[in-house]
Coordinates of C-alpha atoms in Angstrom, one line a residue:
M1 CA -29.3 -11.1 9.5
T2 CA -28.4 -14.8 10.0
T3 CA -26.3 -15.7 13.0
G4 CA -24.9 -19.0 14.2
T5 CA -22.2 -21.1 12.6
G6 CA -22.7 -20.0 9.0
W7 CA -19.4 -18.2 8.6
A8 CA -17.5 -21.0 10.2
A9 CA -19.0 -23.7 7.9
S10 CA -16.8 -25.2 5.3
G11 CA -16.7 -23.2 2.1
H12 CA -19.1 -20.5 3.3
A13 CA -16.5 -17.7 3.3
D14 CA -15.4 -18.6 -0.3
R15 CA -19.0 -18.6 -1.5
Y16 CA -19.6 -15.3 0.1
R17 CA -16.6 -13.7 -1.4
E18 CA -17.5 -15.0 -4.9
R19 CA -21.0 -13.5 -4.6
V20 CA -19.6 -10.2 -3.4
F21 CA -17.1 -9.9 -6.2
A22 CA -19.6 -11.1 -8.8
E23 CA -22.2 -8.4 -7.8
R24 CA -19.5 -5.8 -7.9
E25 CA -18.4 -6.8 -11.4
R26 CA -22.1 -6.7 -12.6
L27 CA -22.6 -3.2 -11.2
A28 CA -19.3 -2.0 -12.6
G29 CA -20.2 -3.5 -16.0
A30 CA -23.6 -1.8 -16.0
L31 CA -21.9 1.6 -15.8
A32 CA -20.8 1.3 -19.4
D33 CA -24.4 1.6 -20.5
L34 CA -25.9 3.9 -17.7
R35 CA -28.6 5.4 -19.9
G36 CA -29.7 2.0 -21.2
H37 CA -29.9 0.5 -17.7
Q38 CA -31.8 3.5 -16.4
Q39 CA -34.4 3.0 -19.2
R40 CA -34.6 -0.7 -18.4
V41 CA -35.2 0.0 -14.7
L42 CA -37.9 2.5 -15.6
S43 CA -39.6 0.0 -18.0
D44 CA -39.5 -2.7 -15.4
L45 CA -41.1 -0.7 -12.6
L46 CA -43.7 0.7 -15.0
D47 CA -44.7 -2.7 -16.4
F48 CA -44.6 -4.5 -13.0
N49 CA -46.7 -1.9 -11.2
A50 CA -49.0 -0.6 -14.0
G51 CA -52.0 -2.2 -12.4
T52 CA -51.5 -0.8 -8.9
E53 CA -53.6 2.1 -7.6
F54 CA -50.7 4.4 -8.0
G55 CA -49.8 3.1 -11.5
E56 CA -53.4 3.6 -12.8
R57 CA -53.7 7.0 -11.2
H58 CA -50.6 8.1 -13.1
S59 CA -51.1 6.2 -16.3
F60 CA -48.0 4.0 -16.1
A61 CA -49.2 2.0 -19.1
R62 CA -48.9 5.0 -21.3
I63 CA -45.4 6.1 -20.1
R64 CA -42.6 5.2 -22.5
D65 CA -39.5 7.2 -21.3
V66 CA -38.2 9.3 -18.4
D67 CA -39.6 12.5 -19.9
D68 CA -43.1 11.0 -19.9
F69 CA -42.5 9.8 -16.4
R70 CA -41.5 13.2 -15.1
K71 CA -44.6 14.7 -16.7
A72 CA -46.9 12.1 -15.2
V73 CA -45.6 11.9 -11.6
P74 CA -44.7 14.8 -9.4
V75 CA -41.6 14.9 -7.1
Q76 CA -42.8 13.5 -3.8
D77 CA -41.4 13.0 -0.3
Y78 CA -42.4 10.4 2.3
A79 CA -45.5 12.4 3.4
A80 CA -46.9 12.2 -0.1
H81 CA -46.4 8.4 -0.2
A82 CA -47.6 7.9 3.4
P83 CA -51.4 7.5 2.8
L84 CA -50.8 4.6 0.4
I85 CA -48.0 3.2 2.6
E86 CA -50.3 3.2 5.7
R87 CA -53.0 1.4 3.8
M88 CA -50.4 -1.2 2.6
A89 CA -49.1 -1.6 6.2
A90 CA -52.7 -2.4 7.2
G91 CA -52.7 -5.2 4.7
E92 CA -54.3 -3.7 1.6
P93 CA -52.6 -5.1 -1.6
N94 CA -51.8 -3.6 -5.0
L95 CA -51.4 0.1 -4.0
L96 CA -47.8 1.2 -4.7
S97 CA -46.4 -2.2 -5.7
A98 CA -47.9 -5.3 -7.2
D99 CA -45.6 -7.2 -4.8
Q100 CA -46.7 -7.6 -1.2
P101 CA -44.2 -6.1 1.3
V102 CA -42.5 -8.8 3.5
V103 CA -41.2 -6.3 6.0
Y104 CA -41.2 -2.6 6.6
F105 CA -37.9 -0.9 7.2
T106 CA -38.0 1.8 9.9
S107 CA -36.2 5.0 9.4
S108 CA -36.1 8.1 11.6
G109 CA -36.2 11.2 9.4
S110 CA -35.0 14.6 10.3
T111 CA -38.2 15.1 12.3
G112 CA -37.6 11.9 14.3
A113 CA -40.9 10.4 13.1
H114 CA -40.6 6.7 12.3
K115 CA -41.3 5.9 8.6
K116 CA -42.6 2.7 7.3
I117 CA -40.6 1.8 4.2
P118 CA -42.2 -1.1 2.3
V119 CA -39.8 -3.9 1.4
T120 CA -40.9 -6.3 -1.3
P121 CA -39.3 -9.4 -2.7
R122 CA -38.9 -7.8 -6.2
F123 CA -37.2 -4.8 -4.6
M124 CA -34.8 -6.9 -2.7
R125 CA -33.9 -9.0 -5.7
T126 CA -33.5 -6.2 -8.3
T127 CA -32.6 -3.2 -6.2
F128 CA -31.2 -4.1 -2.8
F129 CA -29.1 -7.3 -3.0
P130 CA -26.8 -6.3 -5.9
F131 CA -25.7 -3.2 -4.2
Y132 CA -25.7 -4.7 -0.7
Y133 CA -23.3 -7.5 -1.6
A134 CA -21.1 -5.2 -3.8
A135 CA -20.7 -2.7 -1.0
W136 CA -18.5 -5.1 1.0
A137 CA -16.1 -5.8 -2.0
P138 CA -13.4 -3.2 -1.1
L139 CA -13.3 -4.5 2.5
V140 CA -13.3 -8.2 1.7
E141 CA -10.8 -7.8 -1.2
N142 CA -8.2 -5.8 0.7
F143 CA -8.7 -7.2 4.1
P144 CA -9.4 -10.9 3.6
E145 CA -8.9 -11.7 7.2
V146 CA -12.4 -10.3 8.0
T147 CA -14.0 -13.4 6.4
H148 CA -11.8 -16.0 8.0
R149 CA -13.3 -16.1 11.5
P150 CA -16.8 -15.3 12.7
D151 CA -15.3 -13.2 15.6
A152 CA -12.9 -11.1 13.4
V153 CA -15.5 -8.4 13.0
L154 CA -17.4 -6.4 15.7
N155 CA -20.6 -5.4 13.8
L156 CA -22.0 -2.6 16.0
K157 CA -25.2 -2.2 14.0
H158 CA -26.4 -5.8 14.1
D159 CA -29.2 -6.1 16.5
P160 CA -31.6 -9.0 15.9
L161 CA -35.0 -9.1 17.7
A162 CA -36.8 -12.2 18.9
A163 CA -40.2 -10.5 18.8
P164 CA -40.0 -7.5 16.4
P165 CA -42.8 -4.9 16.4
T166 CA -45.3 -5.3 13.5
T167 CA -47.5 -3.1 11.4
A168 CA -51.3 -3.3 11.5
G169 CA -51.1 -5.9 8.8
G170 CA -48.8 -8.1 10.8
R171 CA -45.5 -7.4 9.0
P172 CA -42.3 -6.8 10.9
H173 CA -41.5 -3.0 11.2
V174 CA -37.8 -3.0 12.0
G175 CA -34.4 -1.6 11.0
A176 CA -32.6 -3.1 8.1
S177 CA -30.0 -4.4 10.5
Q178 CA -32.6 -6.3 12.4
V179 CA -33.9 -8.4 9.4
D180 CA -32.8 -12.0 8.7
F181 CA -32.5 -11.8 4.9
G182 CA -31.8 -15.5 4.7
E183 CA -35.1 -16.3 6.4
K184 CA -37.3 -13.6 4.9
F185 CA -35.9 -13.5 1.3
G186 CA -34.1 -16.8 0.8
E187 CA -30.6 -15.3 0.8
P188 CA -28.4 -17.5 3.1
L189 CA -25.2 -15.7 2.0
S190 CA -26.6 -12.3 3.0
A191 CA -25.4 -12.6 6.6
E192 CA -23.2 -9.6 7.2
L193 CA -19.6 -9.8 8.5
G194 CA -19.6 -10.3 12.2
T195 CA -23.2 -11.5 12.5
A196 CA -22.0 -15.0 13.5
A197 CA -19.7 -13.8 16.3
P198 CA -20.4 -15.0 19.8
W199 CA -21.8 -11.6 20.7
A200 CA -24.1 -11.3 17.7
T201 CA -27.0 -13.0 19.5
L202 CA -26.5 -12.3 23.2
P203 CA -26.4 -15.4 25.4
V204 CA -28.0 -13.6 28.4
D205 CA -31.3 -12.0 28.9
V206 CA -31.5 -8.2 28.2
A207 CA -34.4 -6.0 27.5
P208 CA -34.9 -5.3 23.8
D209 CA -34.7 -1.5 24.3
D210 CA -31.8 -1.6 26.7
H211 CA -29.3 -0.7 24.0
L212 CA -26.6 0.5 26.3
E213 CA -26.5 -2.8 28.1
K214 CA -26.4 -4.7 24.9
M215 CA -23.5 -2.6 23.7
Y216 CA -21.7 -3.3 27.0
L217 CA -22.2 -7.0 26.7
R218 CA -20.9 -7.1 23.2
L219 CA -17.8 -5.1 24.1
R220 CA -17.3 -7.4 27.1
L221 CA -17.2 -10.4 24.9
A222 CA -15.2 -8.8 22.1
V223 CA -12.2 -7.9 24.3
Q224 CA -11.4 -11.6 24.4
S225 CA -11.3 -11.8 20.6
D226 CA -8.7 -10.8 18.0
L227 CA -10.7 -8.2 16.1
R228 CA -9.7 -7.0 12.6
C229 CA -12.6 -4.7 11.7
L230 CA -15.4 -2.7 13.2
V231 CA -18.6 -2.1 11.2
G232 CA -20.7 0.8 12.3
I233 CA -22.3 2.4 9.2
N234 CA -23.3 5.2 11.5
P235 CA -19.9 6.6 12.4
A236 CA -21.2 7.9 15.8
M237 CA -21.4 4.2 16.9
I238 CA -17.7 3.7 16.1
A239 CA -16.7 7.0 17.7
A240 CA -18.5 5.8 20.9
V241 CA -16.3 2.7 21.3
P242 CA -13.2 4.4 22.9
Y243 CA -15.5 6.2 25.4
Q244 CA -17.4 3.1 26.2
L245 CA -14.3 1.1 26.9
A246 CA -13.1 3.7 29.4
L247 CA -16.6 4.1 30.9
W248 CA -17.1 0.3 31.4
W249 CA -13.5 -0.7 31.9
D250 CA -13.5 -1.8 35.5
R251 CA -16.7 -3.8 34.9
I252 CA -15.2 -5.4 31.8
L253 CA -12.0 -6.4 33.6
K254 CA -13.9 -7.9 36.5
E255 CA -16.2 -10.0 34.3
V256 CA -13.3 -11.2 32.2
R257 CA -11.4 -12.2 35.3
D258 CA -14.5 -13.9 36.9
G259 CA -15.9 -15.5 33.8
T260 CA -19.2 -13.7 33.9
L261 CA -21.4 -11.8 31.4
G262 CA -23.8 -9.3 32.8
G263 CA -23.3 -10.8 36.2
V264 CA -24.2 -14.3 35.0
P265 CA -21.6 -17.1 34.8
Y266 CA -20.4 -17.4 31.2
G267 CA -17.5 -19.4 29.9
S268 CA -14.3 -19.8 31.9
P269 CA -12.6 -17.2 34.1
D270 CA -9.8 -15.6 32.2
P271 CA -7.5 -13.9 34.8
R272 CA -4.6 -13.9 32.2
R273 CA -6.5 -11.8 29.7
A274 CA -7.8 -9.5 32.5
A275 CA -4.2 -9.0 33.8
E276 CA -3.0 -8.3 30.2
L277 CA -5.7 -5.7 29.6
E278 CA -5.1 -4.1 33.0
G279 CA -1.4 -3.9 32.3
L280 CA -2.0 -2.2 28.9
A281 CA -4.2 0.5 30.5
A282 CA -1.6 1.1 33.2
H283 CA 1.3 1.2 30.8
F284 CA -0.3 3.7 28.4
G285 CA -2.3 5.6 31.0
T286 CA -5.5 5.3 29.0
V287 CA -7.7 2.7 27.4
S288 CA -7.7 2.7 23.6
P289 CA -9.2 0.2 21.1
G290 CA -5.8 -0.1 19.5
H291 CA -4.3 -1.5 22.7
V292 CA -7.2 -3.9 23.3
W293 CA -7.2 -5.1 19.6
P294 CA -3.7 -4.4 18.2
R295 CA -4.5 -6.0 14.8
I296 CA -7.5 -4.0 13.8
Q297 CA -7.2 -3.1 10.1
A298 CA -10.3 -1.3 9.1
L299 CA -13.4 0.7 10.1
F300 CA -16.4 0.5 7.9
G301 CA -19.0 3.3 8.0
W302 CA -19.9 6.7 6.6
T303 CA -16.9 8.9 6.2
T304 CA -18.4 12.2 5.1
G305 CA -20.4 14.9 6.7
V306 CA -19.6 15.7 10.3
A307 CA -17.7 12.4 10.6
S308 CA -15.1 13.7 8.1
L309 CA -14.1 16.2 10.8
Y310 CA -13.2 13.7 13.5
L311 CA -12.4 10.5 11.6
P312 CA -8.6 11.2 11.2
S313 CA -8.2 11.6 15.0
L314 CA -10.6 8.7 15.7
R315 CA -8.6 6.3 13.5
E316 CA -5.6 6.9 15.7
R317 CA -7.4 5.5 18.7
F318 CA -7.8 2.2 16.8
G319 CA -4.2 2.0 15.6
I320 CA -1.6 3.3 13.2
G321 CA -2.5 2.6 9.6
V322 CA -6.1 1.6 10.2
S323 CA -8.2 2.3 7.1
A324 CA -11.6 3.9 7.1
L325 CA -13.7 2.5 4.3
P326 CA -16.9 4.2 3.3
A327 CA -20.3 2.5 3.6
P328 CA -22.5 3.0 0.5
V329 CA -24.4 6.2 -0.1
A330 CA -27.9 4.9 0.7
A331 CA -31.0 5.3 2.9
S332 CA -33.5 2.8 4.2
E333 CA -35.6 3.7 1.1
G334 CA -32.9 2.6 -1.4
P335 CA -29.4 2.9 -2.6
V336 CA -27.7 5.7 -4.5
G337 CA -24.0 5.0 -4.8
V338 CA -21.8 2.1 -3.9
P339 CA -18.0 2.3 -3.6
L340 CA -16.4 -0.2 -6.1
D341 CA -12.8 0.6 -5.0
R342 CA -11.0 2.1 -2.0
H343 CA -12.0 5.7 -2.6
G344 CA -12.4 7.3 0.8
S345 CA -15.9 8.7 0.4
A346 CA -17.5 8.2 -3.0
G347 CA -19.5 5.5 -4.8
S348 CA -20.7 5.0 -8.3
L349 CA -24.4 5.2 -9.1
V350 CA -26.2 1.9 -8.8
A351 CA -27.3 1.9 -12.4
T352 CA -29.5 -1.2 -12.2
A353 CA -31.3 -0.2 -8.9
S354 CA -33.4 2.9 -9.4
V355 CA -34.2 5.6 -11.9
Y356 CA -32.1 8.6 -10.6
E357 CA -32.9 12.2 -10.9
F358 CA -31.2 15.2 -9.2
A359 CA -32.0 18.9 -8.5
D360 CA -29.6 21.7 -7.6
A361 CA -29.1 21.6 -3.8
S362 CA -29.5 25.3 -3.5
T363 CA -33.1 25.1 -4.7
D364 CA -36.2 24.2 -2.7
L365 CA -37.9 21.0 -3.9
T366 CA -41.5 21.2 -5.0
P367 CA -43.7 18.7 -6.9
E368 CA -42.9 20.5 -10.1
T369 CA -39.1 20.9 -9.6
D370 CA -37.1 20.5 -12.8
T371 CA -34.7 17.6 -12.4
L372 CA -31.4 16.5 -14.0
L373 CA -30.5 13.1 -15.1
P374 CA -27.2 11.4 -14.2
H375 CA -25.4 12.4 -17.4
E376 CA -26.2 16.0 -16.8
L377 CA -24.5 16.3 -13.5
E378 CA -21.3 18.3 -13.0
A379 CA -18.3 17.4 -10.9
G380 CA -18.0 19.4 -7.7
S381 CA -21.7 20.3 -7.6
E382 CA -24.2 19.3 -5.0
Y383 CA -27.7 17.9 -5.6
H384 CA -30.9 16.7 -4.0
V385 CA -31.4 13.0 -4.7
I386 CA -34.7 11.8 -6.2
F387 CA -35.2 8.1 -7.1
S388 CA -37.8 5.7 -8.3
H389 CA -37.7 1.9 -8.0
V390 CA -39.9 -1.2 -8.4
G391 CA -40.5 -1.4 -4.7
G392 CA -43.1 1.3 -4.9
L393 CA -41.3 4.7 -4.4
Y394 CA -41.8 7.1 -7.3
R395 CA -39.8 10.3 -7.8
Y396 CA -39.0 10.0 -4.2
A397 CA -37.1 12.9 -2.6
V398 CA -35.2 11.0 0.0
G399 CA -34.0 14.2 1.9
D400 CA -30.3 13.7 1.2
V401 CA -27.8 15.9 -0.7
V402 CA -24.9 14.4 -2.5
R403 CA -21.8 15.9 -4.0
V404 CA -20.4 14.7 -7.3
V405 CA -16.8 13.9 -6.6
D406 CA -15.9 13.1 -10.2
L407 CA -17.1 11.6 -13.5
A408 CA -15.6 8.2 -14.1
G409 CA -16.2 7.4 -17.7
G410 CA -19.0 10.0 -17.8
V411 CA -20.7 8.3 -14.8
P412 CA -21.0 10.4 -11.6
R413 CA -19.4 9.2 -8.4
V414 CA -21.1 10.7 -5.5
E415 CA -20.6 11.1 -1.8
Y416 CA -23.1 12.0 0.9
A417 CA -23.0 15.7 1.6
G418 CA -25.6 16.0 4.3
R419 CA -29.3 16.2 4.9
A420 CA -31.4 18.5 2.7
N421 CA -32.6 20.7 5.5
R422 CA -31.1 24.1 5.9
S423 CA -30.4 26.5 8.8
D424 CA -32.0 29.8 7.8
A425 CA -32.6 32.3 10.6
A426 CA -31.8 35.4 8.5
G427 CA -31.8 34.4 4.9
E428 CA -28.4 32.6 5.1
R429 CA -29.8 29.3 3.9
L430 CA -26.8 27.3 5.1
R431 CA -26.5 23.7 4.1
E432 CA -24.8 21.1 6.3
S433 CA -22.1 20.5 3.7
Q434 CA -21.2 24.2 3.5
V435 CA -20.7 24.4 7.3
V436 CA -18.7 21.2 7.3
R437 CA -16.4 22.6 4.6
A438 CA -16.0 25.8 6.5
L439 CA -15.1 23.9 9.7
H440 CA -12.5 21.9 7.7
S441 CA -11.0 25.2 6.5
A442 CA -10.8 26.8 9.9
L443 CA -9.4 23.6 11.5
A444 CA -6.7 23.2 8.8
A445 CA -5.7 26.9 9.1
T446 CA -5.2 26.6 12.9
G447 CA -3.9 23.1 13.2
L448 CA -6.7 22.3 15.7
H449 CA -8.6 19.0 16.0
L450 CA -12.0 18.2 17.4
V451 CA -14.0 15.3 18.7
N452 CA -17.3 16.6 17.4
V453 CA -19.2 19.8 16.7
A454 CA -22.8 21.1 16.6
C455 CA -24.3 24.6 16.1
R456 CA -27.4 26.5 16.6
V457 CA -28.7 30.1 16.1
E458 CA -29.2 32.2 19.3
P459 CA -30.1 35.8 20.0
A460 CA -27.0 37.9 20.4
P461 CA -27.0 39.7 23.7
D462 CA -25.7 43.1 22.4
T463 CA -27.6 43.4 19.1
Q464 CA -30.9 42.5 17.5
A465 CA -29.2 40.2 15.0
P466 CA -29.0 36.5 15.9
R467 CA -25.7 34.6 15.8
Y468 CA -24.4 31.1 15.3
V469 CA -23.1 29.4 18.3
F470 CA -20.7 26.5 17.6
A471 CA -20.3 23.9 20.4
V472 CA -17.0 22.2 19.9
A473 CA -15.5 19.3 21.9
P474 CA -11.8 19.7 21.2
R475 CA -9.5 16.7 21.1
T476 CA -7.0 18.6 23.3
P477 CA -7.4 21.9 25.0
W478 CA -7.6 25.0 22.8
Q479 CA -5.9 28.2 24.0
D480 CA -8.0 31.3 24.1
A481 CA -6.2 32.9 21.2
E482 CA -6.5 29.7 19.2
G483 CA -10.3 29.6 19.7
A484 CA -10.6 33.3 18.8
R485 CA -8.7 32.8 15.5
F486 CA -10.6 29.6 14.7
T487 CA -13.9 31.5 15.1
S488 CA -12.8 34.4 12.9
L489 CA -11.6 32.0 10.2
L490 CA -14.8 30.0 10.4
D491 CA -16.8 33.1 9.9
R492 CA -14.7 34.0 6.9
A493 CA -15.0 30.5 5.5
L494 CA -18.8 30.5 5.9
Q495 CA -18.9 33.7 3.9
Q496 CA -16.9 32.1 1.1
E497 CA -19.0 29.0 1.1
S498 CA -22.4 30.8 1.0
A499 CA -23.3 34.0 -0.7
D500 CA -26.5 34.1 1.3
Y501 CA -24.5 33.9 4.6
R502 CA -22.2 36.6 3.4
R503 CA -25.1 38.9 2.5
A504 CA -26.7 38.2 5.9
R505 CA -23.4 39.1 7.7
T506 CA -22.6 42.2 5.6
G507 CA -26.3 43.3 5.9
R508 CA -26.0 42.8 9.7
R509 CA -28.9 40.4 9.8
L510 CA -26.5 38.0 11.4
S511 CA -23.9 38.8 14.1
A512 CA -20.5 37.2 14.2
P513 CA -20.5 33.5 15.3
V514 CA -19.2 32.6 18.8
L515 CA -17.5 29.5 20.1
R516 CA -18.5 27.4 23.1
L517 CA -15.9 24.9 24.1
L518 CA -17.1 21.7 25.7
D519 CA -15.1 18.9 27.4
P520 CA -13.9 16.1 25.1
D521 CA -16.5 13.6 26.2
A522 CA -19.5 15.9 25.9
F523 CA -20.8 14.5 22.6
H524 CA -20.3 10.9 23.8
R525 CA -22.3 11.5 27.0
D526 CA -25.0 13.2 24.9
W527 CA -25.0 10.2 22.5
H528 CA -25.3 7.8 25.4
A529 CA -28.1 9.9 26.9
A530 CA -30.1 9.6 23.6
V531 CA -29.5 5.9 23.3
G532 CA -30.5 5.5 27.0
T533 CA -34.0 6.7 26.1
G534 CA -34.5 3.6 24.0
I535 CA -33.6 4.9 20.6
R536 CA -31.6 2.4 18.5
P537 CA -27.9 3.4 18.2
T538 CA -28.1 3.2 14.5
Q539 CA -30.6 6.1 14.5
V540 CA -28.7 8.4 16.9
K541 CA -26.6 10.1 14.3
D542 CA -24.3 13.2 14.2
R543 CA -26.5 16.2 13.9
L544 CA -24.8 19.5 13.0
F545 CA -27.8 21.8 13.3
R546 CA -29.5 21.6 16.7
Q547 CA -32.2 24.1 17.5
D548 CA -34.1 22.0 20.1
D549 CA -33.6 23.9 23.4
A550 CA -33.7 20.9 25.7
L551 CA -31.3 18.8 23.6
W552 CA -28.9 21.7 23.2
Q553 CA -28.9 22.2 27.0
R554 CA -28.3 18.4 27.5
L555 CA -25.3 18.6 25.1
T556 CA -23.7 21.8 26.4
G557 CA -24.8 21.7 30.1
T558 CA -25.9 25.3 30.0
P559 CA -29.4 26.9 29.9
T560 CA -30.6 28.3 26.6
T561 CA -31.4 32.0 26.3

């Protein structure tokens, strides 16, 4: 992303807004002819990449429609694409795409292994940029203050690198938030909100992998600005901010008062602001983002999945009436849905970006899986996402499940429902979304609130059947009777959500779940511990299912059995 004075330059904000709204209008207009645009996307990727090794192997030149395409190309995951991707990354041309990748996006899948996602100029122009600009439209339209000043937005995911790691072929291998799209793809307007703030490119030396220190330095600078919005995409990053303010408060106050940054002189001492901040904390008895930045209006990030359980309470820490606007339904590999209005979770399919296929989320994907097209989806149902685009991914099972919220004019609006992996110790085949809905039900029935939650399967001490253990960090203390009622209701809700879980419970293949209450900051400490190992904050996401013994012990502070 571009930094510097771009946002402050005369007319830049207006040009940016015009581009954002124009792309939204184009995408909204394309929905009126979803099937026609899907055919055009297919024809374009087939024609453009027919001469590639993959295109010739699968006879792209002879494919005319999506039925031909489905017969010629199997459903594939990253591992199936990886051999050609690795050859591309080593510099070999014309394998998956006729276009040479400029960069490779990195992405940590459910296994934690770093993928190499090829990013070509053609992909960026036809698939990425239209949805990328349009995704900001609801925020820019309803909260115009975010474009007025470079320092109005704290963009938590922006993390430029002076010397990025590269592939064997010499191309940068970085996160999408670490790419300067203006430099790499000739898109000067593509600089995200907040990327020209004083803290965007840190003015002091810090190790590239010292992400906690970088987060501290940005917060230290941001407390002297009038923030209106936080951009996190990964909601765990936004959830960490109240904890970080409290954790680093004394250090922040001292540096504001002394005019230092990371112990180095920076700017002018500001004892007045330091005293103001100190007084707020003393008056309220706590440190909250809403006190530090009383005019915050919006949070921008994913609003579904585990985050949907804690976002209502988290918003209160940032101020009364603060909005949580959803980031697009997308992965590093490509977009799926983009919110075109202020719906709290769902986005319309990006008709011009990819050829979309879907499969019932309750099935296991195989290369021969029968798929559905967008017009065949049903509201309320959940599906695996499979897409194909001109950048070189074909019938690609991205590993995400989406839920169709509704059909607007016959076009599905989808929300992210969770990863495609299941928890299956005794044939219960639980999906993340089923557990999240069950948690919502139990919380609503008891009036309880939580900071975060995770679960795992453990042996039950008094029976041969395993059980689910739910580690919950409550927002306020839960009474013993409340915890017992919550756990009972959760078990009942899980049985209603999943027939497989119900059969496992009635067949005594699973014992009743149990609750393990943690302190309110347990998940924040665990998140910091993960980031402290050098993992980029954008990649340390909420994980509901946690079977790794060492990581579970780190979270709960208790040995595993």
